Coordinates of C-alpha atoms and ligand atoms in Angstrom, one line a residue:
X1 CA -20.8 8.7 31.7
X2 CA -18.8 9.8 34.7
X3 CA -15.3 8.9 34.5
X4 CA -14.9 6.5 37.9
X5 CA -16.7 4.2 36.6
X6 CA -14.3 3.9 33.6
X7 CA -11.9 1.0 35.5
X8 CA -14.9 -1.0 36.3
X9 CA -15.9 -0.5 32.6
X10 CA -12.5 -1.9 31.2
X11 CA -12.3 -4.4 33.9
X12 CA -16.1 -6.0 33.2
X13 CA -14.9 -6.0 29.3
X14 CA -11.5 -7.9 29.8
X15 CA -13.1 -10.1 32.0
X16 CA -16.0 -10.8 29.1
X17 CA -13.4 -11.1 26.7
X18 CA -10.9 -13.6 28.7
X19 CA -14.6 -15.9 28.8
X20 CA -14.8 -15.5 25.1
X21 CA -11.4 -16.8 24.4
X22 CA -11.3 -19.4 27.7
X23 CA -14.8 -20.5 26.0
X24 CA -13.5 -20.5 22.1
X25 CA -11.0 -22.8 23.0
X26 CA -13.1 -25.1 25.2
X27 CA -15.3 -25.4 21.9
X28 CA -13.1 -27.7 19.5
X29 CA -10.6 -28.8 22.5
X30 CA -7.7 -28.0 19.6
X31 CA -5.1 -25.3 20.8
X32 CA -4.5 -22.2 18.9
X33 CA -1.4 -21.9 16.7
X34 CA 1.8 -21.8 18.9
X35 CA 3.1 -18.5 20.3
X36 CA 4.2 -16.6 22.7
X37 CA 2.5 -16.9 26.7
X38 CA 0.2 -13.6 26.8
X39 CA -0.8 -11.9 30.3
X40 CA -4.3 -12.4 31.1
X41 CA -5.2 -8.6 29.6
X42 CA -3.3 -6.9 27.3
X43 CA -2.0 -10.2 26.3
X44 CA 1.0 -9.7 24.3
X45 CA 0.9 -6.1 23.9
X46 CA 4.4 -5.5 25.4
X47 CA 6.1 -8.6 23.6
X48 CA 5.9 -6.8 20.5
X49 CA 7.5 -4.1 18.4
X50 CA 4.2 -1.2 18.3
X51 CA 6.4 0.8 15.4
X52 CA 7.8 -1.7 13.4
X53 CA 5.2 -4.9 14.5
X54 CA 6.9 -7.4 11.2
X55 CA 10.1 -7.3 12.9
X56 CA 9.0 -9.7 15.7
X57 CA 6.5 -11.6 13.8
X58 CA 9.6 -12.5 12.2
X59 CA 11.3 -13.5 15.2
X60 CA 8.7 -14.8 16.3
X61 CA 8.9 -17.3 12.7
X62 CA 12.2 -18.9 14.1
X63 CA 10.7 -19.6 17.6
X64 CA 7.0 -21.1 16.8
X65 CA 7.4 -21.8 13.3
X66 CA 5.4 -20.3 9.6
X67 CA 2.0 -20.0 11.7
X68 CA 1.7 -18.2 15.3
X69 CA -0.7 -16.7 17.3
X70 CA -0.6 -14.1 19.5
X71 CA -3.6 -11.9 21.9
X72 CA -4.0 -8.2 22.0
X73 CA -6.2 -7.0 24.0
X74 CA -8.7 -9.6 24.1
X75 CA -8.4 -10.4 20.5
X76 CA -6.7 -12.9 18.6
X77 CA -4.2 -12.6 16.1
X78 CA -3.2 -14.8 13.6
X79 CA 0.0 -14.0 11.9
X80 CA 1.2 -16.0 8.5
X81 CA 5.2 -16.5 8.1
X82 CA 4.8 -18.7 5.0
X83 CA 3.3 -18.0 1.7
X84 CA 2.3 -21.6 1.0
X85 CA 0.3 -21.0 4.6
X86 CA -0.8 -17.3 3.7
X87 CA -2.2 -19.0 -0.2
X88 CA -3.6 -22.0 1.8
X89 CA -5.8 -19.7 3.9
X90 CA -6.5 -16.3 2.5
X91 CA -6.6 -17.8 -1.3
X92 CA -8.3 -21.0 -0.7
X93 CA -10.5 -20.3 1.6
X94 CA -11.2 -17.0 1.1
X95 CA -15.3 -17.3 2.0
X96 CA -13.8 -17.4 6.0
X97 CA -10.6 -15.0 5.4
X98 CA -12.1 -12.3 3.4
X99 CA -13.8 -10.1 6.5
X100 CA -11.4 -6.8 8.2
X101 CA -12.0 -6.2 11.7
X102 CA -14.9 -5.1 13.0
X103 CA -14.2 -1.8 15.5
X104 CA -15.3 1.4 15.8
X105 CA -12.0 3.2 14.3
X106 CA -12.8 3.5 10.8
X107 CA -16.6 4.8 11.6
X108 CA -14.8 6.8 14.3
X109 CA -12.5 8.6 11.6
X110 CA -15.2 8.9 8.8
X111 CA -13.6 6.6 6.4
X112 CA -15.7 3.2 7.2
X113 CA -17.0 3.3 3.4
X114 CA -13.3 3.4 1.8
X115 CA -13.2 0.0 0.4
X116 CA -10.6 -1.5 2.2
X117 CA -12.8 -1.0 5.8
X118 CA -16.0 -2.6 4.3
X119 CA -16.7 -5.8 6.1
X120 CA -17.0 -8.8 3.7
X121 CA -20.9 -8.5 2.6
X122 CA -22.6 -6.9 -0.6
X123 CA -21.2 -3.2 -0.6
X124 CA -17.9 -4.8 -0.8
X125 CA -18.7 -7.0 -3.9
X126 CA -20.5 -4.4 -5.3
X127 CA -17.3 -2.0 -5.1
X128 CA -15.2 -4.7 -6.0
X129 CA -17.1 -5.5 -8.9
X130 CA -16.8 -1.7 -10.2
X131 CA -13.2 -1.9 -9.8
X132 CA -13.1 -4.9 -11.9
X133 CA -14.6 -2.8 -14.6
X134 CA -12.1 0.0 -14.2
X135 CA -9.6 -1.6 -12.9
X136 CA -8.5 -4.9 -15.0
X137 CA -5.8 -5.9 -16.8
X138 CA -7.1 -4.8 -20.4
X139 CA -8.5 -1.5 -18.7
X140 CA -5.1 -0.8 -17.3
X141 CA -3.1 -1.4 -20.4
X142 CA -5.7 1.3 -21.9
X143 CA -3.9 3.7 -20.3
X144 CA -0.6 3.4 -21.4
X145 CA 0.2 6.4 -23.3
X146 CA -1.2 8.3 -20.0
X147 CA 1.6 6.5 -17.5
X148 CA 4.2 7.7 -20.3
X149 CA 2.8 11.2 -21.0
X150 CA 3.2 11.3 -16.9
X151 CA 6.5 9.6 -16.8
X152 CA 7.8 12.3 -19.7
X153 CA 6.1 15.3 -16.9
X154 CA 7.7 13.8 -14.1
X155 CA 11.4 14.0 -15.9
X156 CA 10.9 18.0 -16.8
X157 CA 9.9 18.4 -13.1
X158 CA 12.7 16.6 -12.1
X159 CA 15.2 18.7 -14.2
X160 CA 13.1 22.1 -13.3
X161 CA 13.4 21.0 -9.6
X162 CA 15.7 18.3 -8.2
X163 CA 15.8 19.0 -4.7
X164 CA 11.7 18.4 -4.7
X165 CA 12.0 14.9 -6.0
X166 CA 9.7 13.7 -3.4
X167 CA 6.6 16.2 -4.3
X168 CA 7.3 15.0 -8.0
X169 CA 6.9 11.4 -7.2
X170 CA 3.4 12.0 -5.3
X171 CA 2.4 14.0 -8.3
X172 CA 3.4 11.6 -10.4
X173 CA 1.1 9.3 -9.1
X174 CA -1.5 11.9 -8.1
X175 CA -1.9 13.1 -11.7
X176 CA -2.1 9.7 -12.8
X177 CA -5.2 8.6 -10.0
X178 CA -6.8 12.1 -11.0
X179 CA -7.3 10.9 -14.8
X180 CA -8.0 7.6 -14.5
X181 CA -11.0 8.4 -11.4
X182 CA -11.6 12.0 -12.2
X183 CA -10.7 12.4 -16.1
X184 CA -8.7 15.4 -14.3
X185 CA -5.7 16.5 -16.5
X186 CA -3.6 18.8 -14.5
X187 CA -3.5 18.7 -11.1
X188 CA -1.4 21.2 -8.4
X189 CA 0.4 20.2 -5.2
X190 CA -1.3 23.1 -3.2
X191 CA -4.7 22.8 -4.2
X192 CA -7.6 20.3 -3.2
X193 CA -8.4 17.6 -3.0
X194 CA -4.8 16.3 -3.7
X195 CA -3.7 18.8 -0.4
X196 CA -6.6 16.8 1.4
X197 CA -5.7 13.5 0.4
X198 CA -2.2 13.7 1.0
X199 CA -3.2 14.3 4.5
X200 CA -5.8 12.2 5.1
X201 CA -3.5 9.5 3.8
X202 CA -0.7 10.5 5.9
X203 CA -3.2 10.4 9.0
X204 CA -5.1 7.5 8.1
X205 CA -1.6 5.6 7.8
X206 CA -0.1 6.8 11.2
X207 CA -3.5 6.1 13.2
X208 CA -4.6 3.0 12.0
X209 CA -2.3 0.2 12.0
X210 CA -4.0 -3.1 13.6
X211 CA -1.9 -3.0 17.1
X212 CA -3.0 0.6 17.4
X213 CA -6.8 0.0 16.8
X214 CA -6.5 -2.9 18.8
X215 CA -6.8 -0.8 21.7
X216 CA -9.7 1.5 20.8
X217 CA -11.5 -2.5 19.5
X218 CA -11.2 -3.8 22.8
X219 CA -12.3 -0.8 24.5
X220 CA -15.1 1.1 22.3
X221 CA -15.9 3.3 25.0
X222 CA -12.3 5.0 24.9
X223 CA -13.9 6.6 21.4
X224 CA -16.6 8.8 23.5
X225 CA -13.5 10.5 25.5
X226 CA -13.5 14.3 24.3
X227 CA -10.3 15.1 22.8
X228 CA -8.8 17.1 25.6
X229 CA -8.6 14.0 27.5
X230 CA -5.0 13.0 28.2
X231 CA -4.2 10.4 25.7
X232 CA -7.2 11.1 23.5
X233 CA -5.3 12.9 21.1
X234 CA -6.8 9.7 18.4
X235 CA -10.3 12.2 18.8
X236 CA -8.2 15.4 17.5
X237 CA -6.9 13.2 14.1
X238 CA -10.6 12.0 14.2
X239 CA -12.1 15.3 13.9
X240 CA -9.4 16.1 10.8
X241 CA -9.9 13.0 8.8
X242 CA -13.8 13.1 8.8
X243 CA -13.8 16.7 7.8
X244 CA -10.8 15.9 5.1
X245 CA -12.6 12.4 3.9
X246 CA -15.9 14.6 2.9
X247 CA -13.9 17.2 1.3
X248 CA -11.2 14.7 -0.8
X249 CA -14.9 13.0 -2.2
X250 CA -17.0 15.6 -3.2
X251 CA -15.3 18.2 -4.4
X252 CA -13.6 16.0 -7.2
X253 CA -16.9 14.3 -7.4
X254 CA -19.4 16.8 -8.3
X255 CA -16.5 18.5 -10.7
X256 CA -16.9 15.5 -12.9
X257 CA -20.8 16.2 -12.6
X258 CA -20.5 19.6 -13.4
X259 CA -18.9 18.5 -16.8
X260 CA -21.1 16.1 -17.8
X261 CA -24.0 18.2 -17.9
X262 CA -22.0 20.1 -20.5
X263 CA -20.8 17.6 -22.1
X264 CA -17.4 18.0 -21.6
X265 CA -16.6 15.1 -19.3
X266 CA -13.2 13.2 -20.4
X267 CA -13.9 9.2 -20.2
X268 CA -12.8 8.7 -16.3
X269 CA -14.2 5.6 -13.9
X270 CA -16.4 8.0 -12.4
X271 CA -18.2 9.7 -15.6
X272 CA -18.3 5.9 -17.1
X273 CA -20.1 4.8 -14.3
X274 CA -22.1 7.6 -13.6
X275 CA -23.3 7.4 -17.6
X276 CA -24.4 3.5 -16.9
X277 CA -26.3 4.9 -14.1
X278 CA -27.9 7.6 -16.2
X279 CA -28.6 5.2 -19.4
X280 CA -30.1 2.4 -16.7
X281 CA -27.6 0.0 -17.6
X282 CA -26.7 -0.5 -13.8
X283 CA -28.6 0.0 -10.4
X284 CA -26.7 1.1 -7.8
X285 CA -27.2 4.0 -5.5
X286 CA -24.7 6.8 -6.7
X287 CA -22.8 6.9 -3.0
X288 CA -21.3 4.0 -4.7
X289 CA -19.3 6.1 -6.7
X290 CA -18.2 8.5 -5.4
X291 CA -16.9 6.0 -2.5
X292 CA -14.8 4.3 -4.9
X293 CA -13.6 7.0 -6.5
X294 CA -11.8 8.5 -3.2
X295 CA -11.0 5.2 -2.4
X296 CA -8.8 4.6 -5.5
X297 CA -6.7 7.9 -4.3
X298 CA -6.6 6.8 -0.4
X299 CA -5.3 2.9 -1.7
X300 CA -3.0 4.0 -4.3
X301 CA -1.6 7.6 -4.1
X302 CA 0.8 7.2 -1.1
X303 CA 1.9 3.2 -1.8
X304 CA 2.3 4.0 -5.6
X305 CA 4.6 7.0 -4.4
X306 CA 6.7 5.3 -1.7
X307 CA 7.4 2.5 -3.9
X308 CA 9.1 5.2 -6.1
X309 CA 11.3 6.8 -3.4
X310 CA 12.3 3.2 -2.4
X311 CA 13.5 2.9 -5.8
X312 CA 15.4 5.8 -6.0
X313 CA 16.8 5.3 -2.7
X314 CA 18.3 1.9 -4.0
X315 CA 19.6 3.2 -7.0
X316 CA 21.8 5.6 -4.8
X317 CA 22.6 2.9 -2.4
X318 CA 23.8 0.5 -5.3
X319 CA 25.2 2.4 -8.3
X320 CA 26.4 -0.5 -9.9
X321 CA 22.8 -2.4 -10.1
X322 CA 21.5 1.5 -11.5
X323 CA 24.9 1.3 -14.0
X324 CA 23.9 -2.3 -15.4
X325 CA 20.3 -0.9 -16.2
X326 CA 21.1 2.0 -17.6
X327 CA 23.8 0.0 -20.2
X328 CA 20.7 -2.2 -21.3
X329 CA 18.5 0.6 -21.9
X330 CA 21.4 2.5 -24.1
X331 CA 21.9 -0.7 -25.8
X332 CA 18.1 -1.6 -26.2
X333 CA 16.5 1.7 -26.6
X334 CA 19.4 4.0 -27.8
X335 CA 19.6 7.7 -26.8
X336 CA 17.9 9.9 -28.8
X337 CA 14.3 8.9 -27.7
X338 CA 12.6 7.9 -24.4
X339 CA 11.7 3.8 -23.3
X340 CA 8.5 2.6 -24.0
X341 CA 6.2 -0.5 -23.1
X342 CA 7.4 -2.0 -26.0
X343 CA 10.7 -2.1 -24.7
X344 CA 9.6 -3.8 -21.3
X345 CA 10.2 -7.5 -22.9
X346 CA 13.6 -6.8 -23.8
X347 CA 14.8 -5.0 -20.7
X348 CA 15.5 -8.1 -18.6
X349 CA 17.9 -6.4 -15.8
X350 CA 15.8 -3.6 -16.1
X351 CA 12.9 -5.6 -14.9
X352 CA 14.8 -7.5 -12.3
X353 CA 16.0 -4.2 -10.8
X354 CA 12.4 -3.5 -10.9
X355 CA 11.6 -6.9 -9.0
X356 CA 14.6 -6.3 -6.3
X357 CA 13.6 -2.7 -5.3
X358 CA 9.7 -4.4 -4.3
X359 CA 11.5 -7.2 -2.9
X360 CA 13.9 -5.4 -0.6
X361 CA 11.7 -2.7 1.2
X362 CA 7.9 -3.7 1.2
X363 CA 5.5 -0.9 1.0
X364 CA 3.2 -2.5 3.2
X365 CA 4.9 -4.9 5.2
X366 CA 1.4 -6.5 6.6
X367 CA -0.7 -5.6 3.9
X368 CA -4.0 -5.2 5.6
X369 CA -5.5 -7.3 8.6
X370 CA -7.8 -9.8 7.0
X371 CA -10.6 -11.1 9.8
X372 CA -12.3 -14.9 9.8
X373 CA -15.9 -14.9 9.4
X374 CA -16.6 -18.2 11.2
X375 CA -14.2 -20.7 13.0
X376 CA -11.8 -22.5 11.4
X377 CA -9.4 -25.2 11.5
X378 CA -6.1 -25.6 10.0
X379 CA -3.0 -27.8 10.3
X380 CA -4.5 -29.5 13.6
X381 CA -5.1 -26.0 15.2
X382 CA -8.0 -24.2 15.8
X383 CA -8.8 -20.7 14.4
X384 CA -11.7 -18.8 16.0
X385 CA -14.3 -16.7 14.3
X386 CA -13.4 -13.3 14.5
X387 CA -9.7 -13.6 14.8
X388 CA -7.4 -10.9 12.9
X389 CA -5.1 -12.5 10.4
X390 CA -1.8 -10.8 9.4
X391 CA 0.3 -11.9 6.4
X392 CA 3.8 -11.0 7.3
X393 CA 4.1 -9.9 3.6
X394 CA 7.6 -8.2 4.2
X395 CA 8.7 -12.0 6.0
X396 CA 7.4 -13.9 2.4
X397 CA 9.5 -11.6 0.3
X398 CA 12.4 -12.0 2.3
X399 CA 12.4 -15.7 2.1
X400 CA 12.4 -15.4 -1.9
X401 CA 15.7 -15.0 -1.6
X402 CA 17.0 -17.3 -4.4
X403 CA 19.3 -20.1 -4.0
X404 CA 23.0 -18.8 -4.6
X405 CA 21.5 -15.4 -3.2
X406 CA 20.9 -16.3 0.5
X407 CA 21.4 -12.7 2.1
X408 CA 18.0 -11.5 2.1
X409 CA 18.6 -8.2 3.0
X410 CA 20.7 -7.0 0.4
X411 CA 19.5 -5.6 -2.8
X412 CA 20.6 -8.2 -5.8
X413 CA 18.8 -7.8 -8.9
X414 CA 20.9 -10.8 -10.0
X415 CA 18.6 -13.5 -7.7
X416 CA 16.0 -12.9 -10.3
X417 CA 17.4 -14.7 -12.5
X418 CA 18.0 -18.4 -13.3
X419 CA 21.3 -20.1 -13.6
X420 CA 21.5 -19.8 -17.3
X421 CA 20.7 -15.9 -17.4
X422 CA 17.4 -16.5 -18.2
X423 CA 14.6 -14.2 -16.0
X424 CA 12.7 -16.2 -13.8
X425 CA 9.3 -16.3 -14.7
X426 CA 7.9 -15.0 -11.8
X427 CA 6.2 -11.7 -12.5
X428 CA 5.6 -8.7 -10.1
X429 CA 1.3 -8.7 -10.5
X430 CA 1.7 -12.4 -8.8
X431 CA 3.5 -11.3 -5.9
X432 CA 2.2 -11.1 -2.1
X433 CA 2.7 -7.2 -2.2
X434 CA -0.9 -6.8 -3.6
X435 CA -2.4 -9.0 -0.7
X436 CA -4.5 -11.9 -1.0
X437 CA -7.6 -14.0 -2.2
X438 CA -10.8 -11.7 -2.5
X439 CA -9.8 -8.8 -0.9
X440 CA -6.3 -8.5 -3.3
X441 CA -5.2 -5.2 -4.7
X442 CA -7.3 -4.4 -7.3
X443 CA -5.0 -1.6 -8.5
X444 CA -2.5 -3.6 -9.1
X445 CA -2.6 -3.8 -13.0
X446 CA -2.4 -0.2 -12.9
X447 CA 0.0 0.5 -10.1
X448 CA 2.2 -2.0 -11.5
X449 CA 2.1 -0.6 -14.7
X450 CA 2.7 3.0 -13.6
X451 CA 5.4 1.9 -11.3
X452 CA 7.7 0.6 -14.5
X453 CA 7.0 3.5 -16.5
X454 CA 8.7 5.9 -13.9
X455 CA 11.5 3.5 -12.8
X456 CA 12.6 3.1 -16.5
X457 CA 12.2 6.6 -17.9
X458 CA 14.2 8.0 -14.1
X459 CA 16.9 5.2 -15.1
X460 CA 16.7 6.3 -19.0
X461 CA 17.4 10.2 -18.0
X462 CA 19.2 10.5 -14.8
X463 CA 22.3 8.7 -12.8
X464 CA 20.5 9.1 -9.2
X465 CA 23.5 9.5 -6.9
X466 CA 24.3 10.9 -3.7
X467 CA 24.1 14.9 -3.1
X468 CA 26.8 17.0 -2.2
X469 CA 27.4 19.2 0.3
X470 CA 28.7 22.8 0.0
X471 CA 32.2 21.8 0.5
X472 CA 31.6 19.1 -2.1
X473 CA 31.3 16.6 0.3
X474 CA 28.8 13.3 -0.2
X475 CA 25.6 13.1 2.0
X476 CA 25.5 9.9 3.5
X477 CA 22.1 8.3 3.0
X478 CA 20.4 5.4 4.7
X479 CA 18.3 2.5 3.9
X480 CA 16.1 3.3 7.3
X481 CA 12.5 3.9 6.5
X482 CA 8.8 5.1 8.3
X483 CA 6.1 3.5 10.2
X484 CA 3.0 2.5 9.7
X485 CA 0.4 0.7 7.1
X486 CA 2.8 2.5 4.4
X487 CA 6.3 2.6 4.9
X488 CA 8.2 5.2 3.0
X489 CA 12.5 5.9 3.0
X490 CA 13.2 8.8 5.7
X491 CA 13.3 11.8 3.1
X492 CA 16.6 11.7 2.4
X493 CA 19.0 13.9 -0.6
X494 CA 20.0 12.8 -3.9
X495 CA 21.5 14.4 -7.2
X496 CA 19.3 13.9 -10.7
X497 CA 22.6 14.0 -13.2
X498 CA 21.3 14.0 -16.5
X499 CA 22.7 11.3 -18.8
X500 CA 22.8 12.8 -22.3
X501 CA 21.6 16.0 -24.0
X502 CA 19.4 14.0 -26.4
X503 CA 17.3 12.8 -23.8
X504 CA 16.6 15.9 -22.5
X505 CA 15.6 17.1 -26.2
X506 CA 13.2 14.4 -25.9
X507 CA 12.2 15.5 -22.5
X508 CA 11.4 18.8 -23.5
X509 CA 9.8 17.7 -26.3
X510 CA 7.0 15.9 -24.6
X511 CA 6.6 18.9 -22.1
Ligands
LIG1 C1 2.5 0.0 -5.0 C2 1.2 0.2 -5.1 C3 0.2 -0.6 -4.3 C4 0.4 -1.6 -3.4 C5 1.7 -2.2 -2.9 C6 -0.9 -2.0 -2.9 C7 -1.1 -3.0 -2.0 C8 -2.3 -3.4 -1.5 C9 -2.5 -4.3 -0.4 C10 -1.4 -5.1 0.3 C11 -3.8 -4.4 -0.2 C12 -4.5 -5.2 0.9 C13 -4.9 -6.6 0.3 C14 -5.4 -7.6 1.2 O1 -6.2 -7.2 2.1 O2 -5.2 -8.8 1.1 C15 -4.5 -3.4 -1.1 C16 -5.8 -3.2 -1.1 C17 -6.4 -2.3 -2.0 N1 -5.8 -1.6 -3.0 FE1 -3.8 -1.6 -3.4 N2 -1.8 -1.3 -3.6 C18 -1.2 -0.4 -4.4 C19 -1.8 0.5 -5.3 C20 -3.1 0.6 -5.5 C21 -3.8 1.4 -6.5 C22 -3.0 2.3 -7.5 C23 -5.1 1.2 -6.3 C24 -6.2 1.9 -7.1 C25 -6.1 2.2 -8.4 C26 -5.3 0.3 -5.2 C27 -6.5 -0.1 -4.7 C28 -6.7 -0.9 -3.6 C29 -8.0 -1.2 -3.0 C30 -9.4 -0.6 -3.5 C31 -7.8 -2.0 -2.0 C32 -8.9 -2.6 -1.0 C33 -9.4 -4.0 -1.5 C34 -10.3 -4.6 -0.5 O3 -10.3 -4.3 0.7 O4 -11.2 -5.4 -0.9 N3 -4.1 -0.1 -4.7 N4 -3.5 -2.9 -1.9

């Protein structure tokens, strides 16, 4: 295609796309949701904040109210303020809200079959059906005594190598995916396929937030510029993530092949699935598996991990809150051995601290963009097919604030609980951090699970405070945090002081 006729291109397109919307609305005669005017083109592309987008879908909550609408680039947007609203829609009536976008961006980057791009249709309840299996609540308490044996690893690390806490938390969770999809036991920082997911996760999460793709949705073409076109630099991250995608899936893959054929595969959701194959129990073409099986790693290494450093970074931000837990677990568990599940009913401010550190800093503060199937309307307004709908998930948790606890941004264990001391009953697997209706987190169970173990056996060893410079000095840290899908603290120092020699015994011991 020659390149003058690229204007004309983009010009015929917006024009087709103001009809669409001009013609959507002529359909019902019911207006879209209130927001903000948009220009006839890039509609409301410039109204909003590209890095950190939840900030003014919040703002834009006080203006137009729990439901607004906004265009970009020729495509509607839906964003959900409430989570009555967010329930109402993506819950209840999941057969409309349950599509993603369509676009060329995940095709584009090789990653269309990772579950969470699959448009609502039978591959998608087929993978979500195999997660079931692996995935649910009875499965994920099966591996209990994994999450601790990993919990136990990640303390030696810690006392072996403080500084690289960070590397420890995505092991952590690394070594933890690698068993339960791989049956892998150890796994190494440097070596594939962790190096190649770690990556791919990393680019997938900086180039592929919803106002990003919005761009390369409303203008397909843009995807057949060569990468040494000026601001094609999406083609050169392209080019990386479809060569890192293949080798994150079959290296791992045919490594858990190899071992069955001698017979020394360990019980893993790939070599379970792969056997129902094999006995006939199941028809499904193998792809399957190996798709969900790099999936798992892409959905839950780097939110499992980030969730981890949030907590940390709270812990140094608010001493006391990290004091009061650590006084419950000396007086629930004692000193001389390590928490376990067991414990989990009776550590009450334990779990609230837990609770607050999800609360405060959401790991993904939109979750993903859910997409209706077919029109819709709701609340007197009208809701075309197609449109991309955005839970403002960091906006629901911040209006949990309790009553007596009305500062939303500040960390305060204490608002979850009731007037009498008594823990609310709310627990973490019902929260809006795992999404919604039929597209929810199915790793929850398990992330959840893993998540506790590490925050109560890091409170259990270590006071996490602030470093120290080499005059002694504190380094100041802040609560400021990354961009993107996934939003992690900016790496930041901290000090692992350990609490008592016992534990470490019982550190060691595990080792
Ligand atoms: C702190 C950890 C995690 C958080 C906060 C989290 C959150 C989310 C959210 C918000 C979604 C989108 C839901 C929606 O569209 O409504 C999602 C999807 C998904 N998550 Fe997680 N997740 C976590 C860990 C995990 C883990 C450990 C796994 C796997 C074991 C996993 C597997 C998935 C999959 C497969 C999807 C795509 C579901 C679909 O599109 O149908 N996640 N997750």
């Amino acid at each position: 295609m020659s390149l003058s006729l690229f204007p004309y291109i983009l010009a015929a397109i917006a024009l087709l796309l103001m009809y669409r919307w001009s013609f959507s609305k002529k359909l019902t005669g019911l207006p879209l949701p209130p927001g903000p005017q948009s220009l006839p083109f890039l509609g409301n592309v410039g109204d909003i904040d590209i890095a950190r987008p939840w900030r003014t879908y919040s703002e834009w909550k006080k203006k137009y109210g729990p439901i607004v609408s906004c265009r970009l680039i020729g495509q509607t947007v839906v964003i959900i303020n409430s989570e009555i609203i967010a329930r109402q829609l993506l819950d209840q009536r999941s057969a409309i809200y349950s599509d993603r976008p369509a676009g060329p961006v995940p095709k584009l980057f090789g990653i269309d079959f990772i579950t969470a791009f699959l448009p609502y249709g039978d591959t998608l309840r087929l993978h979500r059906r195999l997660f079931h299996q692996a995935l649910r609540p009875d499965a994920a308490d099966s591996y209990r005594d994994l999450y601790l044996d990993k919990a136990r690893q990640l303390l030696s690390n810690l006392l072996d190598s403080p500084k690289a806490f960070e590397k420890h938390l995505f092991l952590y969770t690394a070594s933890i995916i690698m068993s339960v999809t791989y049956g892998h036991d150890k796994v190494c920082w440097d070596a594939p396929p962790i190096k190649s997911v770690a990556e791919l996760v990393e680019l997938i999460n900086v180039g592929l937030p919803p106002e990003r793709s919005a761009i390369l949705t409303a203008f397909p073409i843009l995807t057949r510029l060569p990468a040494w076109f000026p601001g094609a630099s999406f083609q050169r991250i392209a080019q990386r993530t479809r060569r890192l995608a293949l080798e994150s899936m079959d290296e791992p893959f045919e490594y858990v092949k190899r071992n069955m054929v001698t017979g020394n595969a360990p019980k893993s959701l790939v070599s379970d699935l792969l056997t129902e194959l094999d006995e006939g129990k199941e028809a499904f073409p193998e792809q399957a598996v190996k798709h969900i099986a790099l999936t798992v790693f892409v959905a839950g290494f780097d939110t499992s991990s980030s969730t981890l450093s949030s907590f940390i970074l709270a812990m140094v931000l608010h001493p006391e809150a990290q004091r009061l837990a650590q006084h419950e677990i000396d007086a629930i568990v004692g000193v001389d051995r390590l928490p376990d599940f067991y414990d989990r009913p009776s550590l009450k401010y334990v779990e609230a601290v837990f609770r607050e550190t999800i609360r405060w800093h959401v790991v993904a503060p939109l979750g993903l963009p859910h997409a209706t199937s077919s029109d819709d309307v709701f609340g007197g307004y009208f809701i075309p097919k197609g449109s991309l709908i955005l839970p403002n998930i960091c906006r629901l948790f911040r209006d949990m604030s309790r009553e007596g606890h009305d500062d939303p941004d500040a960390f305060k264990p204490e608002r979850h609980f009731a007037g009498d001391g008594t823990l609310l009953p709310d627990t973490i697997a019902a929260k809006p951090m795992w999404g919604f209706g039929r597209r929810g987190c199915p790793g929850r169970f398990i992330a959840e699970a893993a998540l506790w173990s590490a925050v109560v056996h890091l409170l259990a060893a270590f006071r996490m405070t602030k470093a120290k410079d080499e005059a002694g000095k504190e380094i100041e840290v802040k609560e400021e945090f990354t961009t993107g899908v996934v939003c992690r603290p900016i790496p930041f120092q901290c000090s692992f002081v350990l609490r008592s020699t016992d534990r470490e015994k019982a550190i060691r011991l595990s080792d």
